[in-house]
Short mmCIF file of C-alpha atoms in Angstrom, two decimals:
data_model
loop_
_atom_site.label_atom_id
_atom_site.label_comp_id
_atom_site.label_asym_id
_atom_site.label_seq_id
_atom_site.Cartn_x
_atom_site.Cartn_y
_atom_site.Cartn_z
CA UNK G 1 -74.56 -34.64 34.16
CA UNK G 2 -74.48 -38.42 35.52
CA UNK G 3 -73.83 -39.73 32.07
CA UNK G 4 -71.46 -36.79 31.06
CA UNK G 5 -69.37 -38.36 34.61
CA UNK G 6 -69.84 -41.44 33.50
CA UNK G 7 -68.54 -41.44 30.14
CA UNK G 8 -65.57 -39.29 31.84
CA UNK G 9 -64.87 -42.54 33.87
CA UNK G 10 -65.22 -45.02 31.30
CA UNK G 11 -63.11 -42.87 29.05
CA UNK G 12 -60.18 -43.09 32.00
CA UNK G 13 -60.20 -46.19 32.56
CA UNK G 14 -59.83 -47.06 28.54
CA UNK G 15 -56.78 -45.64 28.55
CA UNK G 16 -55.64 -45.75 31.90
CA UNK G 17 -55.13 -49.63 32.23
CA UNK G 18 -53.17 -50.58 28.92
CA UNK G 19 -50.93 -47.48 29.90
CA UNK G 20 -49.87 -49.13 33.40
CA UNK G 21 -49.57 -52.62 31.52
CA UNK G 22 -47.05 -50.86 29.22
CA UNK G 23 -45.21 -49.21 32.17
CA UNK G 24 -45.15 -52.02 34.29
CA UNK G 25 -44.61 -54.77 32.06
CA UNK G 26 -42.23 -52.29 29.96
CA UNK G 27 -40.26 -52.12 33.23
CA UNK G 28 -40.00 -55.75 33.48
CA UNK G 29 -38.24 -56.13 30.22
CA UNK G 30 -35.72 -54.10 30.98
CA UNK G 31 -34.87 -56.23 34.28
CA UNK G 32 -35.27 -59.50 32.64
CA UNK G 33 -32.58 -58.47 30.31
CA UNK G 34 -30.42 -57.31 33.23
CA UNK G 35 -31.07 -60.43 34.95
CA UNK G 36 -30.63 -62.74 32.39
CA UNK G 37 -26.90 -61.46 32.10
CA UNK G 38 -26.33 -61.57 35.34
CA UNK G 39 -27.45 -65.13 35.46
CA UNK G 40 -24.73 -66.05 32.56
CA UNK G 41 -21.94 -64.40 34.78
CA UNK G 42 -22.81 -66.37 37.19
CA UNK G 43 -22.21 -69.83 35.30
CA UNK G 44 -26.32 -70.35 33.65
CA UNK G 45 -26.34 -71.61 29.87
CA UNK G 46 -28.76 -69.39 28.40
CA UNK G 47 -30.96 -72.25 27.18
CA UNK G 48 -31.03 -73.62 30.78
CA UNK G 49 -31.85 -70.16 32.30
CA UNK G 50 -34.35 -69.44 29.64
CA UNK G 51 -36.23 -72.95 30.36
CA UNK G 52 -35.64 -73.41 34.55
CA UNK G 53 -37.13 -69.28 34.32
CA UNK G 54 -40.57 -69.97 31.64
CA UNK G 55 -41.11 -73.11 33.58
CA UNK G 56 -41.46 -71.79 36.72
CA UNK G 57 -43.43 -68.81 35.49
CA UNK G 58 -45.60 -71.05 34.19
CA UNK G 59 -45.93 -72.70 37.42
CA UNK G 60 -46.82 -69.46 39.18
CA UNK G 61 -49.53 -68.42 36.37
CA UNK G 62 -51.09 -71.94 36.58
CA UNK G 63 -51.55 -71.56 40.15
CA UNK G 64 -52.95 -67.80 39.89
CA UNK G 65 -55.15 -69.31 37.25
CA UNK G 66 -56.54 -72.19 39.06
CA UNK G 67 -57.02 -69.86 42.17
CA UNK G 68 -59.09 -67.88 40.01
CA UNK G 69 -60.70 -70.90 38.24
CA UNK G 70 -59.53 -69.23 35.05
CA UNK G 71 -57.65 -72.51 33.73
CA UNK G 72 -56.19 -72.67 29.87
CA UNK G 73 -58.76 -73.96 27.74
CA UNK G 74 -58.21 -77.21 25.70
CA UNK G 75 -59.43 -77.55 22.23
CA UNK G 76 -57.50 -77.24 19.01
CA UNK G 77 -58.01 -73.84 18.88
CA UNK G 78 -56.12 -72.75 21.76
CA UNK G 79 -53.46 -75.44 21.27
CA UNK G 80 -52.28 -74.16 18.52
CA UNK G 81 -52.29 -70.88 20.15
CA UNK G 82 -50.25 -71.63 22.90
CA UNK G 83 -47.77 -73.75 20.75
CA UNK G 84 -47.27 -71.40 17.78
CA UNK G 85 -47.16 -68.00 20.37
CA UNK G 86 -45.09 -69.70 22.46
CA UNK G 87 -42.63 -70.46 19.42
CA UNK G 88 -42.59 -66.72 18.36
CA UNK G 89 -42.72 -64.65 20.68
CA UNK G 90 -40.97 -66.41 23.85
CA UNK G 91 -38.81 -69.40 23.04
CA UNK G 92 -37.10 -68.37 20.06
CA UNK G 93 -37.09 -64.55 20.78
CA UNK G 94 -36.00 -65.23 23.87
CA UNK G 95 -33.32 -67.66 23.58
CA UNK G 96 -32.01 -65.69 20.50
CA UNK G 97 -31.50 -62.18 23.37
CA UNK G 98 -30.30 -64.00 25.80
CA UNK G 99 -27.42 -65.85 24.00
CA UNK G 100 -26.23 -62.39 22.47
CA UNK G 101 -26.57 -61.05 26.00
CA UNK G 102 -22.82 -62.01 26.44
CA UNK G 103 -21.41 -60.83 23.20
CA UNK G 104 -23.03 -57.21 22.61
CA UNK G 105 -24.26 -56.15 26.51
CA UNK G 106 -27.56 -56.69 28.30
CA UNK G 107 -27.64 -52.41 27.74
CA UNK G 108 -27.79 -52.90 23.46
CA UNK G 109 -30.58 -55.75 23.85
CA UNK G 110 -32.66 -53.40 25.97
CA UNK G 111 -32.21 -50.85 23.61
CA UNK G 112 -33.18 -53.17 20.32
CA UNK G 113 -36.20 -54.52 21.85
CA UNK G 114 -37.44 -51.17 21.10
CA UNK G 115 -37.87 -52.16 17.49
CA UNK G 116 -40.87 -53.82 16.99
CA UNK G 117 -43.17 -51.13 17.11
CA UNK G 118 -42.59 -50.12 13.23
CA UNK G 119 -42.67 -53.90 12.23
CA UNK G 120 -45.86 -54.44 14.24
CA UNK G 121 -47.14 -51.25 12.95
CA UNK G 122 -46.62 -51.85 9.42
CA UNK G 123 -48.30 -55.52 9.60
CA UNK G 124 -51.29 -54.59 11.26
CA UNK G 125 -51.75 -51.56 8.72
CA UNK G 126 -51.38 -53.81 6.06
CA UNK G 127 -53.64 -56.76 7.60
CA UNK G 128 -56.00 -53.80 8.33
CA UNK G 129 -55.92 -54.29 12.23
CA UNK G 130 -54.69 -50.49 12.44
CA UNK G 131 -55.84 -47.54 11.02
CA UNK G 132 -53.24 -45.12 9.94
CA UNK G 133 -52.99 -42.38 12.34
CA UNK G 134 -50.51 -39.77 11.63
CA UNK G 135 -49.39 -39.04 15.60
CA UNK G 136 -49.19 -43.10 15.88
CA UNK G 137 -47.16 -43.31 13.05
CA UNK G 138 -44.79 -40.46 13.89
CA UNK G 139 -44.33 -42.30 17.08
CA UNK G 140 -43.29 -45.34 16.36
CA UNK G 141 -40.79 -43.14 13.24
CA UNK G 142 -38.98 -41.46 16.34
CA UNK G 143 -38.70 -45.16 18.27
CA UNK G 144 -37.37 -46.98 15.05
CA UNK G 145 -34.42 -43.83 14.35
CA UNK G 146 -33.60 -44.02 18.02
CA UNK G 147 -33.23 -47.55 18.03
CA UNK G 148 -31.48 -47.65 14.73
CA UNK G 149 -28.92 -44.56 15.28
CA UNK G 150 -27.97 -46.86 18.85
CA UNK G 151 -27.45 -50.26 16.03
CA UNK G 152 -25.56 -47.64 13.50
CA UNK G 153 -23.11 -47.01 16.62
CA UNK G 154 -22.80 -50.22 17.68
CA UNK G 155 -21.94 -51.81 14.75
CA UNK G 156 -18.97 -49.45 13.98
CA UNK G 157 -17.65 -49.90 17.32
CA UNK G 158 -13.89 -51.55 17.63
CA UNK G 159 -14.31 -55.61 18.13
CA UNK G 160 -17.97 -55.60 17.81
CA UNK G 161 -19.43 -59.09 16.32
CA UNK G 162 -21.70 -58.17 13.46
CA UNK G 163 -22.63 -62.08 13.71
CA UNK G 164 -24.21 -61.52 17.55
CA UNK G 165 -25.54 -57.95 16.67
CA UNK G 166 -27.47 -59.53 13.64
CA UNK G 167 -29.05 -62.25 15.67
CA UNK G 168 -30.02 -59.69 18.28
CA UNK G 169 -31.75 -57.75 15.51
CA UNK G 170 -33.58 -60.93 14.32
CA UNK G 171 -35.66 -60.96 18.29
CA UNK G 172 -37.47 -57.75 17.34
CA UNK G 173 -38.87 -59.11 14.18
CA UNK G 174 -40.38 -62.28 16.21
CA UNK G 175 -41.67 -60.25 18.24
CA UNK G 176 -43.58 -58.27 16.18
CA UNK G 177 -45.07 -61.16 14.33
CA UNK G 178 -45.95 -62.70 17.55
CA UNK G 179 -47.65 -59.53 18.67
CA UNK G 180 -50.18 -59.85 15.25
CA UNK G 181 -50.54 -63.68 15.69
CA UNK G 182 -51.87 -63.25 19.20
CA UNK G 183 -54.48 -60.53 18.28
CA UNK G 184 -55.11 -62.11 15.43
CA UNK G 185 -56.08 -65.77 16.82
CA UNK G 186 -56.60 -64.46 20.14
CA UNK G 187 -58.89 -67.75 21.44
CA UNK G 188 -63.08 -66.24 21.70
CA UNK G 189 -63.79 -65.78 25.14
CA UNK G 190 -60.67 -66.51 26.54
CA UNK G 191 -59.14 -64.09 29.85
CA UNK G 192 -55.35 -62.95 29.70
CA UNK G 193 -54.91 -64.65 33.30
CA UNK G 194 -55.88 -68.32 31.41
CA UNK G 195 -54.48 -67.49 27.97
CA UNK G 196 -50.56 -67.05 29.47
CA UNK G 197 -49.77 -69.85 31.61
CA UNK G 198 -50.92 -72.14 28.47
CA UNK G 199 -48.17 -70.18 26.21
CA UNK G 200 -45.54 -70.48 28.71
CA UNK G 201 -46.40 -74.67 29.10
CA UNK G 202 -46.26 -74.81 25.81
CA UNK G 203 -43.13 -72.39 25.33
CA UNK G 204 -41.15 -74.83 28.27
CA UNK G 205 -42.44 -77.61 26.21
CA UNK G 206 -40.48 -76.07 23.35
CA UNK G 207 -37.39 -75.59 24.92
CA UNK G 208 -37.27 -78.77 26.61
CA UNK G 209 -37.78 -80.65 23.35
CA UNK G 210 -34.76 -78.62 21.81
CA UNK G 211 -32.58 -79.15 24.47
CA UNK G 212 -33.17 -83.32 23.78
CA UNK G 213 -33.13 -82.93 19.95
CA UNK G 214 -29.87 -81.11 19.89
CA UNK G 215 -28.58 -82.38 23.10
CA UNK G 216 -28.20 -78.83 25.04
CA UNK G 217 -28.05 -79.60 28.67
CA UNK G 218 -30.79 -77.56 30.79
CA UNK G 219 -28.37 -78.29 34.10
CA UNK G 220 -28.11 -76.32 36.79
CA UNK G 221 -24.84 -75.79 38.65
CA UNK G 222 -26.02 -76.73 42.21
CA UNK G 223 -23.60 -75.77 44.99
CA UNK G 224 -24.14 -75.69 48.57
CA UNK G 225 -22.54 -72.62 49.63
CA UNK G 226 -23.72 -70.78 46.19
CA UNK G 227 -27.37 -70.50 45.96
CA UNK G 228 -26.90 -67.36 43.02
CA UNK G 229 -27.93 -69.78 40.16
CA UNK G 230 -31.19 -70.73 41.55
CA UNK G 231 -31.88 -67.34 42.88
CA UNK G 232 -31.56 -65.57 39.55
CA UNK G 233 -34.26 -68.69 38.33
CA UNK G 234 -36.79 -67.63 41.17
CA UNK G 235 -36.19 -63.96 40.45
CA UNK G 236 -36.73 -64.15 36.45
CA UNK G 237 -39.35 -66.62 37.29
CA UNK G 238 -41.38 -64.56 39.09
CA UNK G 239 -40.14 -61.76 36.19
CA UNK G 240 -41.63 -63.33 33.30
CA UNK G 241 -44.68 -64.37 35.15
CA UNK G 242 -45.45 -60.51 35.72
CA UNK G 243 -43.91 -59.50 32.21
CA UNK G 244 -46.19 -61.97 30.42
CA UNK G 245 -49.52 -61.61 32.36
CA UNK G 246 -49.29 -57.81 31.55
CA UNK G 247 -48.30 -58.74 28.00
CA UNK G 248 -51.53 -60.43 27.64
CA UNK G 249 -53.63 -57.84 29.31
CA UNK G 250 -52.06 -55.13 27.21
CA UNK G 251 -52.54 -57.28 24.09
CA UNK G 252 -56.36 -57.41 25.21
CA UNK G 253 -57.10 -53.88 26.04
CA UNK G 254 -53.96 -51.83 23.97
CA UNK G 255 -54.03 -53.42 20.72
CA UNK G 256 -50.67 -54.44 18.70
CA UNK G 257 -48.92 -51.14 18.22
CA UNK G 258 -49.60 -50.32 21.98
CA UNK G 259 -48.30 -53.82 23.01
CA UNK G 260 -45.10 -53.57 20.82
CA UNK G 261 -44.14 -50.06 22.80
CA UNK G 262 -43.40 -52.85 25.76
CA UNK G 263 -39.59 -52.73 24.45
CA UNK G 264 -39.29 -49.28 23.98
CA UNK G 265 -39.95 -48.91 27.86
CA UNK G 266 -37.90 -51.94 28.77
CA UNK G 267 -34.79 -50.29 26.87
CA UNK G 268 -35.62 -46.91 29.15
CA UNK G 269 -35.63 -49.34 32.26
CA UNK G 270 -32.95 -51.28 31.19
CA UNK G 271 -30.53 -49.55 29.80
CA UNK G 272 -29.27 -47.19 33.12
CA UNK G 273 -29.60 -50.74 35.50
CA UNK G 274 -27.26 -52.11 32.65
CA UNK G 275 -24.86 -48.87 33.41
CA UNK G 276 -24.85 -48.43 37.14
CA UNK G 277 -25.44 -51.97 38.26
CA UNK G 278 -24.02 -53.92 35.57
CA UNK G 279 -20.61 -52.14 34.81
CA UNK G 280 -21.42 -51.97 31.25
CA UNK G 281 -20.30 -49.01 29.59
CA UNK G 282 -22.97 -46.37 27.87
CA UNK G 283 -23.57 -47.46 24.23
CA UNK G 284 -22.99 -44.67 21.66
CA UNK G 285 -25.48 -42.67 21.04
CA UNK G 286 -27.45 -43.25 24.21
CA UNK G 287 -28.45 -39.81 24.82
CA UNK G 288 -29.73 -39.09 21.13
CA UNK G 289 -31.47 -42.60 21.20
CA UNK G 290 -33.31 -43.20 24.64
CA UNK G 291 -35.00 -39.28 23.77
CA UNK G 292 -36.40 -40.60 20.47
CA UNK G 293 -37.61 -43.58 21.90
CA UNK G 294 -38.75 -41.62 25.05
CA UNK G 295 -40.89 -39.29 22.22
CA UNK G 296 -42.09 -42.13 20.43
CA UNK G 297 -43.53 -44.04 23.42
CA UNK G 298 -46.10 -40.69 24.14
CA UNK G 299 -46.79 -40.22 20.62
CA UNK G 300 -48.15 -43.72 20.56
CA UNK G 301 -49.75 -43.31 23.69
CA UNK G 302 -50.94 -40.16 23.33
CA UNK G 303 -52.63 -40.84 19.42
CA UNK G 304 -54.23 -43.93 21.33
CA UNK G 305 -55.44 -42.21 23.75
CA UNK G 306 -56.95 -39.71 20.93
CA UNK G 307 -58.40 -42.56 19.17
CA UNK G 308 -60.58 -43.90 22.15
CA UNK G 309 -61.84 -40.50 22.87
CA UNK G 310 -62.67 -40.35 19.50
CA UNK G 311 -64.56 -43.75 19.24
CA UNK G 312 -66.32 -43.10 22.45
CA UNK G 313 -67.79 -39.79 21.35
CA UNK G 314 -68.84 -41.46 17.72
CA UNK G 315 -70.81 -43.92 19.72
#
């Protein structure tokens, strides 16, 4: 009976943790979006808001890490981890979203960062890191039409810029091949909390060095009576230091088809703060769209879920 409770309890908590990562950080994605337009509004270059916000995540992580005496390990190895991560999956995906923020709606990017589970699906089948699982697969099927019948409508909307909408669509596929790199070269015995304040350094590295090469100013508009520009840097600060931690713990105990659903629940989160505190008008298709993706996100879960119980009782 004790080990019948016991595997009960270990079963839980396999599943239980990577699905609160995926809510949580899922949740976070949708306001970093929201916030990230807001920011623009407000006078922010996206490059500047992108670096001021990574760099003082990374700030915040470093500290929790040090507290912790989890620091970022040093060897070649995990350089090229951070570096080439940080590359992928937040300074170009990043700083691709948030310059089409302004031209197609914080509400459509939420919505198309629910892409990459069928591009980091398909990879890891074909590098092996996923078995095919036929609830899995249907899962991220409904996601992908739901995020695709939303692109369908906005690209035959009056005055929309096929030019902006095309770059948004290229963040999903970083994204995807950022979620395989990580599990792929994930550093041996390495913890989330010291593996993500290395790949945001490196990522404000990044940005910093292509804000000199191409001479982008990173300025901030500093005014004495307004105080909004460095208040939406502390708030998406603080954002991607949540967003990213849970990335990394998600990555570590959810796999990469798990990880990618991240989007799928930022575009649930996202999408209605985009509506009723942005202004921004409900994209086409919305209703048809956020229910795929809705059905696709507990597929995925659900099949995972499946799969551990599975495992566990084979061992």
């Amino acid at each position: 009976m004790n080990d019948s409770l016991k595997q009960t309890s270990i079963h839980k908590t396999t599943w239980l943790l990577p699905f609160v990562c995926l809510l949580a950080g899922g949740a976070l994605t949708g306001i970093s979006t929201n916030v990230a337009k807001y920011a623009i509004d407000v006078g922010l270059t996206p490059l500047g808001f992108l670096f001021w916000s990574i760099t003082g995540a990374a700030v915040i992580l470093f500290i929790t890490a040090l507290i912790r005496k989890e620091l970022p390990p040093l060897n070649a190895r995990s350089l090229e981890y951070y570096f080439v991560a940080a590359l992928v999956s937040v300074a170009a995906a990043n700083l691709l979203l948030f310059s089409a923020i302004p031209h197609v709606g914080a509400g459509f990017v939420a919505l198309i960062l629910s892409l990459p589970p069928l591009l980091t699906y398909l990879g890891a089948l074909i590098l092996r890191i996923e078995q095919f699982y036929i609830v899995r697969a249907l899962g991220v099927i409904a996601a992908l039409i739901g995020a695709g019948a939303l692109a369908v409508h906005k690209l035959s909307a009056p005055n929309s810029s096929v030019f902006w909408i095309l770059i948004t669509l290229c963040g999903p596929v970083l994204l995807a091949i950022g979620n395989i790199y990580r599990t792929l070269r994930w550093p041996d015995n390495a913890s989330s909390s010291a593996l993500a304040p290395g790949m945001l350094i490196a990522a404000a590295l990044l940005l910093g060095l292509f804000s000199m090469m191409l001479d982008f100013s990173v300025a901030v508009p500093l005014d004495l009576e307004n105080w909004l520009p460095l208040s939406m840097i502390a708030i998406q600060a603080c954002v991607f230091a949540g967003q990213f931690l849970l990335l990394f713990l998600l990555q570590k105990t959810g796999g990469p088809v798990l990880l990618s659903l991240l989007g799928a629940v930022g575009a649930i989160v996202g999408v209605p703060v985009a509506i009723f505190l942005q202004g921004e008008s409900p994209p086409e298709g919305l209703f048809l769209g956020a229910t795929l993706i809705a059905i696709g996100v507990a597929l995925v879960t659900w099949g995972g879920v499946k799969i551990s119980k599975v495992k566990e009782e084979v061992s």
